JSON list of C-alpha atoms in Angstrom, two decimals:
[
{"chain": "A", "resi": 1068, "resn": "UNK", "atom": "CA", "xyz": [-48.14, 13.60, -2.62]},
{"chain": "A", "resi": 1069, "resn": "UNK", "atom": "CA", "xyz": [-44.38, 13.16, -2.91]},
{"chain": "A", "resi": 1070, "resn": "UNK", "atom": "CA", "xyz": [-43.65, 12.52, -6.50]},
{"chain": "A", "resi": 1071, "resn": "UNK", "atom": "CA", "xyz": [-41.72, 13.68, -9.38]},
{"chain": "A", "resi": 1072, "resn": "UNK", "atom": "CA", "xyz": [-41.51, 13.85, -13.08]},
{"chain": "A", "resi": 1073, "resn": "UNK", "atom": "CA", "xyz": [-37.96, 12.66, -12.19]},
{"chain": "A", "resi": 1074, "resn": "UNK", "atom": "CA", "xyz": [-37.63, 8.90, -13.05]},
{"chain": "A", "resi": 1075, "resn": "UNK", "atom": "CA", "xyz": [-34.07, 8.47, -12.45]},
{"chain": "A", "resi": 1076, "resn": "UNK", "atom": "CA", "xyz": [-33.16, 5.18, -10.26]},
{"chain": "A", "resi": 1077, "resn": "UNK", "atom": "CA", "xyz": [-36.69, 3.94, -11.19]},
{"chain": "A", "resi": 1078, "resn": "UNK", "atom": "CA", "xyz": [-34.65, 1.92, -14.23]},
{"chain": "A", "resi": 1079, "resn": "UNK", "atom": "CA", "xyz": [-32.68, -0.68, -11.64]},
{"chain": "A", "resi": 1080, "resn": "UNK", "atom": "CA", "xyz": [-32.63, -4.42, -11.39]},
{"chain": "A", "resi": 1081, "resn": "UNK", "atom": "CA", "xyz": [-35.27, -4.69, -8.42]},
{"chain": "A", "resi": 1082, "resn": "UNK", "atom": "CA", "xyz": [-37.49, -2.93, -11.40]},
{"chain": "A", "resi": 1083, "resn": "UNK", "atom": "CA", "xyz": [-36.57, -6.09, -13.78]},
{"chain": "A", "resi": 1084, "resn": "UNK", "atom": "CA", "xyz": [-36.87, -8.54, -11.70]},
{"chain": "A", "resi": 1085, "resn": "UNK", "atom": "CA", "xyz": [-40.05, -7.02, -10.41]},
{"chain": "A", "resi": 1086, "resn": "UNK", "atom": "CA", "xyz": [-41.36, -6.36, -13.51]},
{"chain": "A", "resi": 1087, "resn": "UNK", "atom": "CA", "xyz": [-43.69, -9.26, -14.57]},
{"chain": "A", "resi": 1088, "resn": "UNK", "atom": "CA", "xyz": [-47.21, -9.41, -12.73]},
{"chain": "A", "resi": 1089, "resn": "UNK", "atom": "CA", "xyz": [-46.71, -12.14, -10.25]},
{"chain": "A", "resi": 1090, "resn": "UNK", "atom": "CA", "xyz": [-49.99, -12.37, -8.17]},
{"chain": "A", "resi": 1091, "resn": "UNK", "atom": "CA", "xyz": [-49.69, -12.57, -4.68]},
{"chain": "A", "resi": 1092, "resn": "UNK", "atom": "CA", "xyz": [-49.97, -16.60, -3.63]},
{"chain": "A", "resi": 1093, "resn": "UNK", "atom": "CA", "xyz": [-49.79, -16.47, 0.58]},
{"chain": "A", "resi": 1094, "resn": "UNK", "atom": "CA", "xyz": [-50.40, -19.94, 1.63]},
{"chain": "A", "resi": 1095, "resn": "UNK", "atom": "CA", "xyz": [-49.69, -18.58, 5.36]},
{"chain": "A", "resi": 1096, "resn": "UNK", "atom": "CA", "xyz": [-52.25, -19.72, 7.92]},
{"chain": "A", "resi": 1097, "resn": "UNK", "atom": "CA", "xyz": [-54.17, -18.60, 10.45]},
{"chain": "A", "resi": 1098, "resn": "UNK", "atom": "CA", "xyz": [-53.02, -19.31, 14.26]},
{"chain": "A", "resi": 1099, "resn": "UNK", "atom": "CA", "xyz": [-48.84, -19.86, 12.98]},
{"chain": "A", "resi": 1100, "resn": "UNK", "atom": "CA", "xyz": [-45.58, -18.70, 12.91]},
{"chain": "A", "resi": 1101, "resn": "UNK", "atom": "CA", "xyz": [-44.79, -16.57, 9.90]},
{"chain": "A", "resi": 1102, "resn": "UNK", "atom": "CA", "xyz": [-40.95, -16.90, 8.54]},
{"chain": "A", "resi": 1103, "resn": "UNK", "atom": "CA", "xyz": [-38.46, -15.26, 10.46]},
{"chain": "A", "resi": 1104, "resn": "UNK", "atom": "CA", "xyz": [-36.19, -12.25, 9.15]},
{"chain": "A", "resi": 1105, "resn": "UNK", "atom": "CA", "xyz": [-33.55, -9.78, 9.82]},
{"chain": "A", "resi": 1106, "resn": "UNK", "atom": "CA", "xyz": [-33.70, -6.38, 7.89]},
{"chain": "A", "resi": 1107, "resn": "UNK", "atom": "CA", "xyz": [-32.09, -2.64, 8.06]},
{"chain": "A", "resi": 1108, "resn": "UNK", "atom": "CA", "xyz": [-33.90, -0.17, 10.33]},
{"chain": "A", "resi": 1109, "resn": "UNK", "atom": "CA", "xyz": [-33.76, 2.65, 8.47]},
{"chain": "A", "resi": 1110, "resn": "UNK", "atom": "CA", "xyz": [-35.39, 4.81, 10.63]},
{"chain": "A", "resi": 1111, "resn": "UNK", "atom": "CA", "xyz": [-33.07, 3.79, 13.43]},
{"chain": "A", "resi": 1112, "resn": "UNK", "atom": "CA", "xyz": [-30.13, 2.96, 12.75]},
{"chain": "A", "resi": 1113, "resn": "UNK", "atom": "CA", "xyz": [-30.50, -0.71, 13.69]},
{"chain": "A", "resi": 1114, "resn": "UNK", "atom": "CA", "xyz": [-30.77, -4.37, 12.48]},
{"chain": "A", "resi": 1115, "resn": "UNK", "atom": "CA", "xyz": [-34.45, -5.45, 13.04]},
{"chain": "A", "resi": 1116, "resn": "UNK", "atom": "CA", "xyz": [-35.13, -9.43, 13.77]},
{"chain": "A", "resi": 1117, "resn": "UNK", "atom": "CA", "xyz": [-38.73, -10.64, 13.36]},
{"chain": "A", "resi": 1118, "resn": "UNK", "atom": "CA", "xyz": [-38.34, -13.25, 16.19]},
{"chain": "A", "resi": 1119, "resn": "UNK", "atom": "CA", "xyz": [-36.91, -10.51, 18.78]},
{"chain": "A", "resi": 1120, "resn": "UNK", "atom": "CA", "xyz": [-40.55, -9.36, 19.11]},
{"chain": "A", "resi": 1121, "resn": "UNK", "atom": "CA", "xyz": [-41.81, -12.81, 19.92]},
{"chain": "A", "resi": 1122, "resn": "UNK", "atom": "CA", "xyz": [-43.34, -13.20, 23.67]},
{"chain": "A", "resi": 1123, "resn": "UNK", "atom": "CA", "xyz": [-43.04, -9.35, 23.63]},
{"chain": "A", "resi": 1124, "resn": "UNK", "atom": "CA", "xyz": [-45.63, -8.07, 21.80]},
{"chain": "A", "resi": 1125, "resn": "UNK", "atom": "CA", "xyz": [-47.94, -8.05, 18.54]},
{"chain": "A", "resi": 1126, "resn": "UNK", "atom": "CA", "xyz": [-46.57, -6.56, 15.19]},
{"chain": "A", "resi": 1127, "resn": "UNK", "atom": "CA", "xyz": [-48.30, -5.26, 12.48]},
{"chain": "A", "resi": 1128, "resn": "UNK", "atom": "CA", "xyz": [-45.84, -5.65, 9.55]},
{"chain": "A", "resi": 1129, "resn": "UNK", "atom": "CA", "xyz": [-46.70, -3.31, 6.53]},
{"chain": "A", "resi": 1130, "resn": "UNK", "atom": "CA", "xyz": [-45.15, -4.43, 3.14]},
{"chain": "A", "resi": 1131, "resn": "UNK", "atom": "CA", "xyz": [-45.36, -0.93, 1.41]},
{"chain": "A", "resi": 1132, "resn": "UNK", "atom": "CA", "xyz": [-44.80, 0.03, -2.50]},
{"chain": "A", "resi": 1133, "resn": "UNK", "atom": "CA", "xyz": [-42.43, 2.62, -3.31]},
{"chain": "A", "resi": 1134, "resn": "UNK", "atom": "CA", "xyz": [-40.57, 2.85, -6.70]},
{"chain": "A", "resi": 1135, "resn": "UNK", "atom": "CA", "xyz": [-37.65, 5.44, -5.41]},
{"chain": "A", "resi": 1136, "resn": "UNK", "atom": "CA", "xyz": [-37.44, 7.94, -2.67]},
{"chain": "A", "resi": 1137, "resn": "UNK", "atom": "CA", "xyz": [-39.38, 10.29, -5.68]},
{"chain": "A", "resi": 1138, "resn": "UNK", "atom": "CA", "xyz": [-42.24, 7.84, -6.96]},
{"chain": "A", "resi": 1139, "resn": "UNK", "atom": "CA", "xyz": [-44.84, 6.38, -4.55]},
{"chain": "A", "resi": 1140, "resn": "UNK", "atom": "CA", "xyz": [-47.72, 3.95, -5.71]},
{"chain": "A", "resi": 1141, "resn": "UNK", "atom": "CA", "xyz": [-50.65, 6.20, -5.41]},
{"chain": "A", "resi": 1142, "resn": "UNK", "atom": "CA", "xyz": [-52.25, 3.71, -3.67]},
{"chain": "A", "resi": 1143, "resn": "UNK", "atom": "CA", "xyz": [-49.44, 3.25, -0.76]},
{"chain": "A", "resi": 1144, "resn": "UNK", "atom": "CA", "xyz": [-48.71, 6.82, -0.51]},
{"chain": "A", "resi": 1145, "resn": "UNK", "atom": "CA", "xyz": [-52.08, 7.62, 1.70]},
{"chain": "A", "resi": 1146, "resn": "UNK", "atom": "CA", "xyz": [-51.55, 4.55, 3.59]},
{"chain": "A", "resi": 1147, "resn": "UNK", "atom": "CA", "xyz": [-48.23, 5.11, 4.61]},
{"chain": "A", "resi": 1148, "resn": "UNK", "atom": "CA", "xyz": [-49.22, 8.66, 5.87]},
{"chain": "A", "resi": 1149, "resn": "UNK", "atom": "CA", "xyz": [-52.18, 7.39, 7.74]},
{"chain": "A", "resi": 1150, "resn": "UNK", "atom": "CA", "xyz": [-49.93, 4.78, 9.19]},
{"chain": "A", "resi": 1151, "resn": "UNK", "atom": "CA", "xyz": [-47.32, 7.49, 10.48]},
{"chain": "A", "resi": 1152, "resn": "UNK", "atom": "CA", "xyz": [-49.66, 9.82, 11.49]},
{"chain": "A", "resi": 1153, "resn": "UNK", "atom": "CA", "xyz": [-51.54, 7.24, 13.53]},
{"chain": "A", "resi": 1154, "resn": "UNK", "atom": "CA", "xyz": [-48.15, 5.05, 14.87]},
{"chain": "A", "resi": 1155, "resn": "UNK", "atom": "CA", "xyz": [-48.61, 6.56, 18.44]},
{"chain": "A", "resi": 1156, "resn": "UNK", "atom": "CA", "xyz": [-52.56, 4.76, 18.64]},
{"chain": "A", "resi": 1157, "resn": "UNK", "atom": "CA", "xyz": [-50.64, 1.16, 17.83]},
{"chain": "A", "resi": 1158, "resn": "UNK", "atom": "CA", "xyz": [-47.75, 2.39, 19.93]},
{"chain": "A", "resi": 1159, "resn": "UNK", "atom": "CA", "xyz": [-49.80, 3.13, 23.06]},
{"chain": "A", "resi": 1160, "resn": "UNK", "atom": "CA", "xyz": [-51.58, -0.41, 22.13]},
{"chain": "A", "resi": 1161, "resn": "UNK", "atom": "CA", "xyz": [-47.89, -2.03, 22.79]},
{"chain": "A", "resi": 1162, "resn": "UNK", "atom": "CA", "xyz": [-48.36, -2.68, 19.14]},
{"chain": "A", "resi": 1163, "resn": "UNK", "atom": "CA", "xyz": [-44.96, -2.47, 17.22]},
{"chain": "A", "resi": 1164, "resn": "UNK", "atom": "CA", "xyz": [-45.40, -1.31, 13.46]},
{"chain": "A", "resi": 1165, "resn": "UNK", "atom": "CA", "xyz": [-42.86, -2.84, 11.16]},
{"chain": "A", "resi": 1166, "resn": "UNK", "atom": "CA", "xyz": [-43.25, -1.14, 7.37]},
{"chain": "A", "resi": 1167, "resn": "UNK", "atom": "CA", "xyz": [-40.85, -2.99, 4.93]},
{"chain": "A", "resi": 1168, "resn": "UNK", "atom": "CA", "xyz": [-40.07, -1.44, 1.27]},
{"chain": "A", "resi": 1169, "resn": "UNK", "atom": "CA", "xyz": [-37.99, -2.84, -1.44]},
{"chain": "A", "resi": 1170, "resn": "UNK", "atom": "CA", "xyz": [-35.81, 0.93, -1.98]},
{"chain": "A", "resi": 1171, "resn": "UNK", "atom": "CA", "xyz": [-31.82, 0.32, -0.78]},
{"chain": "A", "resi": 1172, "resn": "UNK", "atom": "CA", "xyz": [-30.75, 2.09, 2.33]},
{"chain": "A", "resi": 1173, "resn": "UNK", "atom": "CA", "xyz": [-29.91, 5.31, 0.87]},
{"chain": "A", "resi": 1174, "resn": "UNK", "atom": "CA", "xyz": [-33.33, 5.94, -1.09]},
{"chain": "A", "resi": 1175, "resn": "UNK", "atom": "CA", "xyz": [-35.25, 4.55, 2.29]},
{"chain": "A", "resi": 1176, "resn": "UNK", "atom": "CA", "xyz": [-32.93, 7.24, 4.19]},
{"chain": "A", "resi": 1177, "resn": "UNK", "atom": "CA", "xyz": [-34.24, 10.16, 1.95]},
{"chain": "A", "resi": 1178, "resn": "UNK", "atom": "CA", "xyz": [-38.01, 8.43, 2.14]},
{"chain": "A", "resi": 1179, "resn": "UNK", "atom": "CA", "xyz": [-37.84, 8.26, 6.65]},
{"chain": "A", "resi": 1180, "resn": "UNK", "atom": "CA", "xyz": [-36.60, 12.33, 6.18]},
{"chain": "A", "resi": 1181, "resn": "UNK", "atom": "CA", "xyz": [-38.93, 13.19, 3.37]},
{"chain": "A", "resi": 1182, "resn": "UNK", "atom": "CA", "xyz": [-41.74, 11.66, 5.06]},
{"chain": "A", "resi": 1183, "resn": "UNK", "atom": "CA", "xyz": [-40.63, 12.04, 8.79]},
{"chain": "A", "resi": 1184, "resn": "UNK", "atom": "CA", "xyz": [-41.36, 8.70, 9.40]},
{"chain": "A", "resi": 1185, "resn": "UNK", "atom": "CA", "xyz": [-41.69, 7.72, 13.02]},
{"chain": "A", "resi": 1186, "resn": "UNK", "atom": "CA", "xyz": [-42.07, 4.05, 12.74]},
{"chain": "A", "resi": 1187, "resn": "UNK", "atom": "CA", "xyz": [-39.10, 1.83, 11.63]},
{"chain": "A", "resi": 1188, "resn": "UNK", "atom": "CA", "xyz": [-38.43, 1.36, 7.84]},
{"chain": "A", "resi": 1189, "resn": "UNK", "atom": "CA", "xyz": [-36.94, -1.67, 7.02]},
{"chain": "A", "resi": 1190, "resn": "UNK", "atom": "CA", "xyz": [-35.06, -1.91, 3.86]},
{"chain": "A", "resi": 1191, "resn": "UNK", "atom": "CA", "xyz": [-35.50, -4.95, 1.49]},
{"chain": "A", "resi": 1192, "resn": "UNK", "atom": "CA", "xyz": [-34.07, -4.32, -2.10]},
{"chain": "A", "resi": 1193, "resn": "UNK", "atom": "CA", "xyz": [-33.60, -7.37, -2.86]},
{"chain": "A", "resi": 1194, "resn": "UNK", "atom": "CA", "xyz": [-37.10, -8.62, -2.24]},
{"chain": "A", "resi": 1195, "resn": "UNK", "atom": "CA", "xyz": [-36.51, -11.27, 0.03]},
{"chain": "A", "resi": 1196, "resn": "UNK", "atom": "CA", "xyz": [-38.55, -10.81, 2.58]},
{"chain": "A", "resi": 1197, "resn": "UNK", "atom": "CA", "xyz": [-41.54, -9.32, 0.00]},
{"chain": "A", "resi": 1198, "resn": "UNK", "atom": "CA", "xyz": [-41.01, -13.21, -1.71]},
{"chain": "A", "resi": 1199, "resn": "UNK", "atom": "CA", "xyz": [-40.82, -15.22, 1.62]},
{"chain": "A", "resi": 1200, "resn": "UNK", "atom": "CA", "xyz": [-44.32, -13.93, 2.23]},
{"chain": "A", "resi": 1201, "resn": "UNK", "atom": "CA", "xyz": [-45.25, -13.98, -1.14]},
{"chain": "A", "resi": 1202, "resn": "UNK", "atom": "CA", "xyz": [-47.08, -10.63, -1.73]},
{"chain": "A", "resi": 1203, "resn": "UNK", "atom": "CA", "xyz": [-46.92, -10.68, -5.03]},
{"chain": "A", "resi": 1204, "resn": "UNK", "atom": "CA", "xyz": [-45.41, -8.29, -7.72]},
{"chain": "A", "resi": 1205, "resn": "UNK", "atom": "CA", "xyz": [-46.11, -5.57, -10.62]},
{"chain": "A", "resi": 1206, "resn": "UNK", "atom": "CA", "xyz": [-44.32, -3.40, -12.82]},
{"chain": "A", "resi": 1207, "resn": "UNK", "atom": "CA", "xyz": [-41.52, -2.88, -11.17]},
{"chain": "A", "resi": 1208, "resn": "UNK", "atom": "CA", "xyz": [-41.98, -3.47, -7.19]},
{"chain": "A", "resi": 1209, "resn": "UNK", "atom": "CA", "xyz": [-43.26, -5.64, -5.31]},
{"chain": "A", "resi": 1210, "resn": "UNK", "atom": "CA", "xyz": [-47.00, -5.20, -4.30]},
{"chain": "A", "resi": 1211, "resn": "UNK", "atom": "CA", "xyz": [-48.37, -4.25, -1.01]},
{"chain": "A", "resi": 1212, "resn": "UNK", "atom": "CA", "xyz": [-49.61, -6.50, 2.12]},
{"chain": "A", "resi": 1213, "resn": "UNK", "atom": "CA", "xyz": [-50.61, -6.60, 5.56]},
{"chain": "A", "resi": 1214, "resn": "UNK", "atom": "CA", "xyz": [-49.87, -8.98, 8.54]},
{"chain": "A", "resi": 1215, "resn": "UNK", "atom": "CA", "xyz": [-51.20, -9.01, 12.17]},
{"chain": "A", "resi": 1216, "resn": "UNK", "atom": "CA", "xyz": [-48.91, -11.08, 14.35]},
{"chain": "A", "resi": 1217, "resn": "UNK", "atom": "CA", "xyz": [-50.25, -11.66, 18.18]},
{"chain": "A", "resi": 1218, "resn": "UNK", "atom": "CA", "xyz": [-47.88, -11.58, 21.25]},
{"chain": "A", "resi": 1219, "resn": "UNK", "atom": "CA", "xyz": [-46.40, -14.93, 20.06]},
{"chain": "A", "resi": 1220, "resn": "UNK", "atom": "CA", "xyz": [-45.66, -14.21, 16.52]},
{"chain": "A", "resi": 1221, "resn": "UNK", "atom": "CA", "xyz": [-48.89, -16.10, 15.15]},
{"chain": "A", "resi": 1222, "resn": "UNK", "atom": "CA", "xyz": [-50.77, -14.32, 12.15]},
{"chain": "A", "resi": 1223, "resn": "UNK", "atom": "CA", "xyz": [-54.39, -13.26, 13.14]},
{"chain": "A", "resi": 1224, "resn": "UNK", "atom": "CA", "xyz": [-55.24, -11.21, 10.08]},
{"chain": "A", "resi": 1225, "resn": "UNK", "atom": "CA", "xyz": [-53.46, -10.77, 6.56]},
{"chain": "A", "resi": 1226, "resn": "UNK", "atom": "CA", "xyz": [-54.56, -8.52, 3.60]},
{"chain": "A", "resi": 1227, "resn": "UNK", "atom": "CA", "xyz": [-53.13, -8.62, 0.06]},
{"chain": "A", "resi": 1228, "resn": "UNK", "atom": "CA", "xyz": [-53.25, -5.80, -2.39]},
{"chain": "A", "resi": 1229, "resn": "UNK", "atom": "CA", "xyz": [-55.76, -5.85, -4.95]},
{"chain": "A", "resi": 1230, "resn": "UNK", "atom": "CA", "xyz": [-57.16, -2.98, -7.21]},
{"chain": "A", "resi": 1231, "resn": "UNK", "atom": "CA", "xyz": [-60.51, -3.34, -5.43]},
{"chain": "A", "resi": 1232, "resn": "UNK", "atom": "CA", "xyz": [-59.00, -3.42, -1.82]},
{"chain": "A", "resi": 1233, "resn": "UNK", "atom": "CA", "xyz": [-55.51, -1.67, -1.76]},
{"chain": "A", "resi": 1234, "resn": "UNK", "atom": "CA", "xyz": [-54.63, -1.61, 1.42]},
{"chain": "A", "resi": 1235, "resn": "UNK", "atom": "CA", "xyz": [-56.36, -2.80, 4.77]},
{"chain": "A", "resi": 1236, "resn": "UNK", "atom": "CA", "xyz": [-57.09, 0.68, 6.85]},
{"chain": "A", "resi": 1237, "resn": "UNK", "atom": "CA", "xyz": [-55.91, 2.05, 10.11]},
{"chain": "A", "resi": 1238, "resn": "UNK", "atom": "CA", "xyz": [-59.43, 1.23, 11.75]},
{"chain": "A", "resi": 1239, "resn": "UNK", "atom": "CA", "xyz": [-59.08, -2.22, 10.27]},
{"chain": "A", "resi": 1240, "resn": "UNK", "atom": "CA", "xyz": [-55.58, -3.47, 11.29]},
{"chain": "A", "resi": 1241, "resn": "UNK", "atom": "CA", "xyz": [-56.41, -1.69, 14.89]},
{"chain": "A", "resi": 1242, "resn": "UNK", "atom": "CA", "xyz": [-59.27, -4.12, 15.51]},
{"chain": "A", "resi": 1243, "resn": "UNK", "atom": "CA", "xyz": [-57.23, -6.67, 14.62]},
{"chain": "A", "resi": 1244, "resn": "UNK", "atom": "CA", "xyz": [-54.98, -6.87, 17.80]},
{"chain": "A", "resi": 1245, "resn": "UNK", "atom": "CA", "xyz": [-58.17, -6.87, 20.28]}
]
């Protein structure tokens, strides 16, 4: 696993604002819309619009943990690997995989290399996005969540982090988009 005994940049103010447990609270529904957004592509160079993908096809968006390009959340680690290493299954689905992280632009740079991340990155440091679909927070980062959108930008399936059920699985969000 890629971490460090180096802390530095963990002390920011995304850590302080992040800081208090805030328990994720998603009041989205079932068969809707979810909020629109426009983040940083890290991975690509480009500026990523929620809505662009609308009549185009499904997205899985993948609210991800990471404290600093040196210190994953041992839970997120694995399930970012899995979802890299298995981004050419949803690809070939005509499934676009959108994985959002609260690290700026230059620690989500050295995270895409580190990693070799195929699927975009999108930057949110200043939690935005992570608070629009209320995912919840601890210790310094926002936590992890899951959202199936269909072809028209309607959630199917959602899964929030808990310590029982970190993250929803590969297998999992793949059945989702039948």
């Amino acid at each position: 696993m890629l971490t460090s005994t180096d802390f530095s940049g963990l002390l920011n103010e995304r850590f302080f604002r992040n800081f208090l447990p805030v328990p994720a609270t998603n009041k989205l529904r079932l068969g809707v819309g979810t909020p629109d957004f426009q983040l940083p592509d890290i991975t690509n160079g480009t500026l990523v619009k929620l809505s662009d993908y609308k009549g185009k096809q499904p997205v899985l968006l993948a609210f991800t943990r990471i404290f600093t390009e040196k210190q994953y959340c041992p839970f997120c680690f694995p399930h970012i690997k899995a979802l890299n290493e298995n981004y050419e299954q949803f690809k070939n689905r005509g499934i676009e995989v959108l994985m959002i992280t609260s690290t700026d632009e230059r620690q989500s740079q050295i995270v895409v290399r580190d990693l070799g991340l195929q699927m975009p990155l999108l930057s949110d440091p200043s939690c935005r996005v992570f608070r629009i679909y209320q995912v919840g927070q601890a210790l310094g980062a926002p936590l992890p969540a899951q959202f199936v959108l269909d072809k028209e930008g309607k959630l199917q399936y959602w899964h929030l982090f808990s310590f029982l059920d970190h993250n929803a699985s590969v297998e999992t969000l793949l059945k989702q988009f039948n």
